[in-house]
Structure formats: C-alpha cells, structure tokens
Short mmCIF file of C-alpha atoms in Angstrom, two decimals:
data_model
loop_
_atom_site.label_atom_id
_atom_site.label_comp_id
_atom_site.label_asym_id
_atom_site.label_seq_id
_atom_site.Cartn_x
_atom_site.Cartn_y
_atom_site.Cartn_z
CA UNK A 14 109.54 98.28 107.78
CA UNK A 15 106.41 100.71 109.26
CA UNK A 16 105.02 100.61 112.29
CA UNK A 17 102.18 98.83 113.78
CA UNK A 18 100.52 102.60 114.60
CA UNK A 19 101.12 103.14 110.22
CA UNK A 20 99.55 99.62 109.73
CA UNK A 21 96.48 100.41 111.71
CA UNK A 22 96.44 103.81 109.05
CA UNK A 23 96.27 102.69 106.40
CA UNK A 24 93.44 100.03 107.12
CA UNK A 25 91.27 102.99 107.58
CA UNK A 26 91.66 103.77 104.16
CA UNK A 27 90.63 101.51 101.15
CA UNK A 28 91.07 102.48 97.46
CA UNK A 29 87.94 103.85 95.52
CA UNK A 30 88.66 107.59 96.64
CA UNK A 31 90.53 108.50 94.23
CA UNK A 32 88.74 107.86 90.95
CA UNK A 33 89.56 109.94 87.80
CA UNK A 34 85.81 109.75 86.02
CA UNK A 35 84.23 111.03 89.35
CA UNK A 36 82.47 114.46 88.92
CA UNK A 37 83.49 117.56 90.89
CA UNK A 38 80.98 117.13 93.35
CA UNK A 39 81.80 114.02 94.06
CA UNK A 40 85.32 114.87 94.26
CA UNK A 41 85.19 117.45 96.75
CA UNK A 42 82.90 114.86 98.83
CA UNK A 43 85.38 112.68 99.33
CA UNK A 44 88.33 114.70 100.33
CA UNK A 45 85.97 116.29 102.54
CA UNK A 46 85.24 113.53 104.17
CA UNK A 47 88.83 113.05 104.60
CA UNK A 48 90.04 116.55 105.92
CA UNK A 49 88.23 116.57 109.62
CA UNK A 50 87.23 120.09 110.80
CA UNK A 51 87.51 119.09 114.23
CA UNK A 52 90.14 122.01 116.43
CA UNK A 53 92.55 120.79 118.75
CA UNK A 54 91.43 122.37 121.83
CA UNK A 55 95.52 124.54 122.53
CA UNK A 56 94.93 125.71 118.86
CA UNK A 57 95.51 129.57 118.23
CA UNK A 58 93.68 131.49 115.19
CA UNK A 59 92.72 134.47 114.14
CA UNK A 60 91.22 134.94 110.77
CA UNK A 61 91.84 137.86 108.67
CA UNK A 62 91.57 139.10 104.69
CA UNK A 63 94.79 139.55 103.05
CA UNK A 64 94.60 141.48 99.67
CA UNK A 65 90.65 140.33 99.44
CA UNK A 66 91.37 136.69 100.23
CA UNK A 67 90.50 134.37 102.95
CA UNK A 68 93.26 133.62 105.53
CA UNK A 69 93.58 131.75 109.46
CA UNK A 70 96.43 132.70 111.42
CA UNK A 71 96.98 129.26 113.20
CA UNK A 72 99.90 127.62 116.35
CA UNK A 73 99.78 126.07 118.44
CA UNK A 74 102.29 126.41 122.54
CA UNK A 75 104.06 123.57 121.00
CA UNK A 76 105.42 126.69 118.37
CA UNK A 77 106.98 128.12 121.03
CA UNK A 78 107.03 132.70 121.00
CA UNK A 79 107.88 132.56 117.18
CA UNK A 80 108.00 135.82 114.57
CA UNK A 81 108.12 132.89 112.02
CA UNK A 82 105.87 133.21 109.44
CA UNK A 83 104.41 129.61 107.52
CA UNK A 84 101.99 130.58 104.41
CA UNK A 85 100.64 127.15 103.25
CA UNK A 86 99.09 126.65 99.95
CA UNK A 87 96.87 124.15 101.06
CA UNK A 88 96.30 120.54 98.93
CA UNK A 89 92.84 119.83 97.83
CA UNK A 90 93.07 118.30 94.44
CA UNK A 91 93.01 122.16 93.08
CA UNK A 92 88.46 121.67 93.55
CA UNK A 93 88.18 121.26 96.62
CA UNK A 94 88.74 121.92 100.72
CA UNK A 95 88.45 125.34 102.45
CA UNK A 96 90.38 127.15 105.41
CA UNK A 97 87.78 125.02 108.12
CA UNK A 98 89.89 121.69 106.61
CA UNK A 99 93.44 122.92 107.26
CA UNK A 100 92.89 125.02 109.99
CA UNK A 101 93.71 121.50 112.03
CA UNK A 102 96.12 120.30 109.78
CA UNK A 103 98.34 123.97 110.74
CA UNK A 104 97.79 122.81 114.20
CA UNK A 105 99.01 119.70 113.64
CA UNK A 106 102.12 120.88 111.59
CA UNK A 107 102.71 123.53 114.32
CA UNK A 108 103.63 121.23 117.11
CA UNK A 109 106.85 120.16 115.26
CA UNK A 110 107.35 123.14 113.01
CA UNK A 111 108.20 126.62 115.11
CA UNK A 112 106.56 129.26 113.41
CA UNK A 113 102.98 130.49 113.00
CA UNK A 114 101.18 129.02 110.01
CA UNK A 115 98.70 131.62 107.73
CA UNK A 116 96.49 129.50 104.98
CA UNK A 117 94.59 130.86 102.77
CA UNK A 118 91.46 129.59 100.67
CA UNK A 119 92.39 130.49 97.21
CA UNK A 120 89.45 129.93 94.56
CA UNK A 121 88.91 126.46 93.20
CA UNK A 122 88.86 125.04 90.12
CA UNK A 123 87.40 124.36 87.86
CA UNK A 124 85.17 127.61 88.92
CA UNK A 125 88.13 129.50 88.72
CA UNK A 126 91.30 128.52 86.14
CA UNK A 127 94.68 128.71 86.52
CA UNK A 128 96.66 131.17 87.13
CA UNK A 129 94.32 132.74 89.81
CA UNK A 130 95.52 130.31 92.46
CA UNK A 131 98.88 131.38 91.60
CA UNK A 132 97.64 135.54 91.82
CA UNK A 133 96.09 135.24 94.78
CA UNK A 134 99.23 132.88 96.66
CA UNK A 135 101.76 135.83 95.72
CA UNK A 136 99.10 138.72 96.04
CA UNK A 137 99.00 137.09 100.29
CA UNK A 138 101.95 137.06 100.29
CA UNK A 139 102.31 140.46 99.60
CA UNK A 140 100.41 141.36 101.91
CA UNK A 141 103.05 139.98 104.27
CA UNK A 142 105.54 142.14 103.10
CA UNK A 143 102.77 144.66 103.09
CA UNK A 144 102.07 144.62 106.80
CA UNK A 145 105.95 144.42 107.42
CA UNK A 146 107.20 140.91 107.55
CA UNK A 147 110.17 140.55 106.44
CA UNK A 148 110.50 137.84 103.76
CA UNK A 149 113.69 136.18 105.58
CA UNK A 150 111.41 135.41 108.49
CA UNK A 151 108.61 133.74 105.72
CA UNK A 152 108.93 130.23 104.40
CA UNK A 153 106.08 128.80 101.58
CA UNK A 154 104.52 125.00 102.02
CA UNK A 155 102.77 123.16 100.51
CA UNK A 156 100.70 120.00 100.25
CA UNK A 157 99.45 117.86 97.44
CA UNK A 158 98.55 120.20 94.94
CA UNK A 159 99.20 122.99 96.86
CA UNK A 160 102.79 122.39 96.30
CA UNK A 161 103.06 123.11 92.94
CA UNK A 162 100.80 126.46 93.21
CA UNK A 163 103.65 127.39 96.18
CA UNK A 164 106.60 127.03 93.45
CA UNK A 165 104.97 127.99 90.90
CA UNK A 166 104.07 130.90 92.58
CA UNK A 167 107.73 131.03 93.27
CA UNK A 168 108.84 131.61 90.45
CA UNK A 169 106.02 134.19 89.84
CA UNK A 170 107.46 136.39 92.24
CA UNK A 171 111.24 135.95 91.59
CA UNK A 172 110.20 137.10 87.78
CA UNK A 173 108.49 140.24 89.17
CA UNK A 174 111.49 141.26 91.45
CA UNK A 175 109.70 140.44 94.13
CA UNK A 176 112.01 139.68 97.18
CA UNK A 177 111.27 135.83 97.84
CA UNK A 178 110.89 134.13 101.34
CA UNK A 179 113.78 131.78 103.31
CA UNK A 180 112.59 128.17 102.22
CA UNK A 181 109.83 125.96 100.91
CA UNK A 182 108.86 123.28 102.60
CA UNK A 183 106.80 120.22 99.85
CA UNK A 184 104.53 117.06 101.43
CA UNK A 185 103.97 114.97 98.88
CA UNK A 186 103.75 117.88 96.85
CA UNK A 187 102.59 117.74 92.68
CA UNK A 188 105.21 119.36 90.23
CA UNK A 189 104.07 117.38 86.95
CA UNK A 190 100.03 117.14 86.29
CA UNK A 191 101.29 114.72 83.17
CA UNK A 192 102.38 112.01 86.16
CA UNK A 193 105.37 110.68 84.05
CA UNK A 194 107.16 109.58 86.70
CA UNK A 195 107.96 106.17 87.63
CA UNK A 196 106.67 105.82 90.87
CA UNK A 197 103.70 107.37 88.83
CA UNK A 198 103.62 104.23 85.83
CA UNK A 199 105.23 101.63 88.29
CA UNK A 200 103.53 102.19 91.72
CA UNK A 201 105.08 99.84 94.48
CA UNK A 202 101.72 99.75 96.24
CA UNK A 203 98.64 100.90 96.06
CA UNK A 204 98.10 104.94 97.46
CA UNK A 205 94.24 105.17 98.85
CA UNK A 206 94.02 108.59 97.77
CA UNK A 207 95.31 109.26 94.39
CA UNK A 208 96.60 107.51 91.18
CA UNK A 209 97.82 108.47 87.76
CA UNK A 210 94.69 109.07 85.72
CA UNK A 211 92.77 111.14 88.71
CA UNK A 212 95.54 113.41 88.96
CA UNK A 213 95.75 113.76 85.44
CA UNK A 214 91.96 114.53 85.35
CA UNK A 215 92.50 116.88 88.29
CA UNK A 216 95.01 118.67 86.33
CA UNK A 217 92.77 119.41 83.45
CA UNK A 218 90.32 120.47 85.95
CA UNK A 219 93.10 123.44 86.82
CA UNK A 220 93.63 124.29 83.52
CA UNK A 221 90.20 123.61 81.34
CA UNK A 222 89.96 121.54 78.47
CA UNK A 223 92.52 123.78 76.41
CA UNK A 224 95.18 124.34 78.82
CA UNK A 225 98.56 123.00 78.46
CA UNK A 226 99.39 121.18 82.14
CA UNK A 227 102.82 120.88 80.67
CA UNK A 228 103.00 124.45 81.06
CA UNK A 229 106.27 125.33 83.64
CA UNK A 230 103.65 127.21 85.79
CA UNK A 231 101.39 124.43 86.12
CA UNK A 232 103.94 121.33 86.22
CA UNK A 233 106.87 123.25 88.24
CA UNK A 234 108.74 120.39 86.98
CA UNK A 235 109.16 122.05 83.54
CA UNK A 236 109.93 125.57 84.64
CA UNK A 237 113.64 127.57 85.42
CA UNK A 238 114.12 126.95 89.01
CA UNK A 239 117.51 129.20 88.99
CA UNK A 240 117.16 131.36 92.10
CA UNK A 241 114.60 129.98 94.09
CA UNK A 242 114.47 129.34 97.73
CA UNK A 243 116.22 126.36 99.67
CA UNK A 244 113.82 123.26 99.40
CA UNK A 245 112.66 120.90 101.85
CA UNK A 246 110.55 117.99 99.81
CA UNK A 247 109.22 115.34 101.64
CA UNK A 248 107.37 112.71 100.09
CA UNK A 249 106.64 108.43 101.10
CA UNK A 250 107.63 105.51 98.57
CA UNK A 251 104.15 104.59 98.42
CA UNK A 252 103.38 107.89 96.68
CA UNK A 253 102.56 107.61 93.06
CA UNK A 254 103.13 111.41 92.90
CA UNK A 255 106.93 110.70 94.72
CA UNK A 256 108.86 111.16 91.67
CA UNK A 257 107.39 114.93 90.96
CA UNK A 258 109.93 115.77 93.69
CA UNK A 259 112.81 113.37 92.74
CA UNK A 260 112.67 115.04 89.30
CA UNK A 261 112.56 118.65 91.12
CA UNK A 262 114.71 117.87 92.91
CA UNK A 263 117.05 117.25 89.83
CA UNK A 264 116.44 120.24 88.01
CA UNK A 265 116.82 122.62 90.94
CA UNK A 266 120.14 120.93 91.23
CA UNK A 267 121.27 121.35 88.45
CA UNK A 268 119.96 125.18 89.01
CA UNK A 269 122.29 125.34 92.27
CA UNK A 270 119.29 125.38 94.32
CA UNK A 271 119.74 123.55 97.65
CA UNK A 272 116.95 120.50 98.10
CA UNK A 273 116.84 118.77 101.11
CA UNK A 274 114.93 115.37 100.02
CA UNK A 275 112.78 113.20 102.91
CA UNK A 276 111.87 109.83 101.27
CA UNK A 277 109.63 108.27 103.54
CA UNK A 278 109.25 104.21 103.27
CA UNK A 279 106.40 102.98 102.22
CA UNK A 280 104.39 106.16 103.39
CA UNK A 281 101.45 107.31 101.61
CA UNK A 282 99.97 110.60 99.19
CA UNK A 283 99.74 112.98 101.96
CA UNK A 284 100.52 111.22 105.11
CA UNK A 285 101.96 114.59 106.82
CA UNK A 286 98.50 114.89 107.52
CA UNK A 287 98.13 111.74 109.83
CA UNK A 288 100.87 112.50 111.65
CA UNK A 289 99.82 112.36 114.54
CA UNK A 290 99.03 108.87 114.57
CA UNK A 291 102.30 106.96 114.00
CA UNK A 292 105.93 107.80 114.56
CA UNK A 293 107.16 108.26 110.96
CA UNK A 294 104.72 110.95 110.14
CA UNK A 295 106.15 112.92 113.50
CA UNK A 296 110.04 112.07 112.49
CA UNK A 297 109.44 113.29 109.46
CA UNK A 298 107.80 116.97 110.11
CA UNK A 299 110.51 117.38 112.89
CA UNK A 300 113.03 117.20 110.34
CA UNK A 301 111.24 119.97 108.31
CA UNK A 302 111.18 121.50 110.86
CA UNK A 303 114.78 121.17 111.56
CA UNK A 304 115.15 122.87 108.64
CA UNK A 305 112.77 125.68 108.70
CA UNK A 306 115.07 126.68 111.75
CA UNK A 307 118.39 126.23 109.86
CA UNK A 308 116.44 128.10 107.34
CA UNK A 309 115.23 131.19 109.57
CA UNK A 310 117.01 131.10 112.67
CA UNK A 311 115.29 132.17 116.37
CA UNK A 312 114.86 135.72 116.68
CA UNK A 313 118.03 137.56 118.52
#
C-alpha cells in the first residue's frame, strides 16, 4: 500500500490534464503548470551553449564532488517545457543520483519534427566528448518522451561509431508511441498525467501527419538494441506507459543488453519529479543512484 504522503500528492492532480484533442498551446499551458520553475536555495547552476543548443549544468551539494555527468533528455510530450522547468527537476535528481546533470533545450514539436530532437541530443553529447569528458564518465537519462529520444540517440550514436556513454536511466520513459502495451490498453488506474490517446496524439505532433510512429527511432521499442549500454528503467504500475519499459527490457535482454527494471507499485507517470514529497519516489531515485555508481564508479 502506498504511503500517506503519496496519497496526498495524488489528490493534488485530477483527471483532465491529458486531453488528446487539446491544441498545442493548451498542452503547453497545462504542462507548464505542472512543471514548477522555483529553484532550491542550494542549487548549483551554470548555463552554457553546446553545439548551438542551450544547456544548463545543474547539481546540489548532496551530489558531492564528482566528475560524473548525466545528460538528461527532458520530458514534456515532445511539445513543451524549457530549461527553467527542468533545472529544478535535475536538482531533485541530484540529491539521490550523484552527478552533475546537463539538460539541454531541444527544439519542440510540432514546429520542429523528428529527428531534430535526436540530432540535437547527439550534437550535445559529441560536444561533451569534444570538451574532453570521457564517455565512460557520462550517463544518458530521459524522462517521459525524453526517454525515447535518449534511446533513439544512443542507437544513432552507435550506428555512427561514436563511443557510447556508460549507461542509461529512464524515468517512466516513452518507447512506444502507438501505446499497445497492456498498461495502456487495460490501465490499472487513472493516471492524471497521461493516457493512451493523448500519447498517440503527441506522437503525431512529433512525427507529423505523414510520419511513421512505428519507425525504430521514433518508437525505440522497435529498434535494434544490440550494443547499447546497461539500462535502468523505472516505472509505476498506474503509469499507462509502464509496458513500454517492460517490453523494451525483454527486447534488450534478447540483445544481450543488461537491464534493471524498477517497478513501483501504485506510482503514476512522472512520479520521479515529485519524489521529494513521498518516500517511494526517493527510494526509486536512490536505486537509480546505486545503478549509476555501479556503472560510473567513483573516480580513483
């Protein structure tokens, strides 16, 4: 049974946020309202442009003195959120995941379609390598739609022969824009943030009216995963995208990719962004932190 703290958080979010027919500007308005920009007082932040893409370095004292870098591909359903919305998110992650976080402001759909977001993510990663940061000191991460962009970027980098980062962490990631998993078609509860039709509509925003949502780099569930780094995939059982991760984990295993599947009872989509408010979220982030330490050990 979920904690009392989590139950109180659930009461804050009512159904109706995710309406498939909403125009882009209304989606952005709703998403902005659920992604606060208030920063913690102890945040350590620095803005930088890498490969022409606006970026923010974010950490907190809880992360310690570390050279680990986590390149976070932010969520927002492909169409919304900017750096100010994800700087606080990264600060929250850094309290349990010991790293310097780099979040970049990729171009948003529908004004910019697939594969622009993947190209920009790859460019930022290559920019880090050009700065002399070793790939084995870097992890990729992505929440929500950013998880799919991140894995598609890993596939793109692999195919180009670029050295890959040490690992990937996905937080309720989107890997199937058709939403054919049982968690989407037969949901265990009502998720206030996402539903099947809404995600399918946002996927259409991403690829355009004539795009193929089953294309491997659009929905990485269908991608060749061989040679990708170890993965940590964290989902909640009420999240309608949960089976994106369970199915990707199965395919990754068949491709000899190591996967840790972190399933959290009763949790909703995007719960990691609210983790400071309830113990289940903090515990999941601590497990992600342990995964990162395993694959990007403390510097000698």
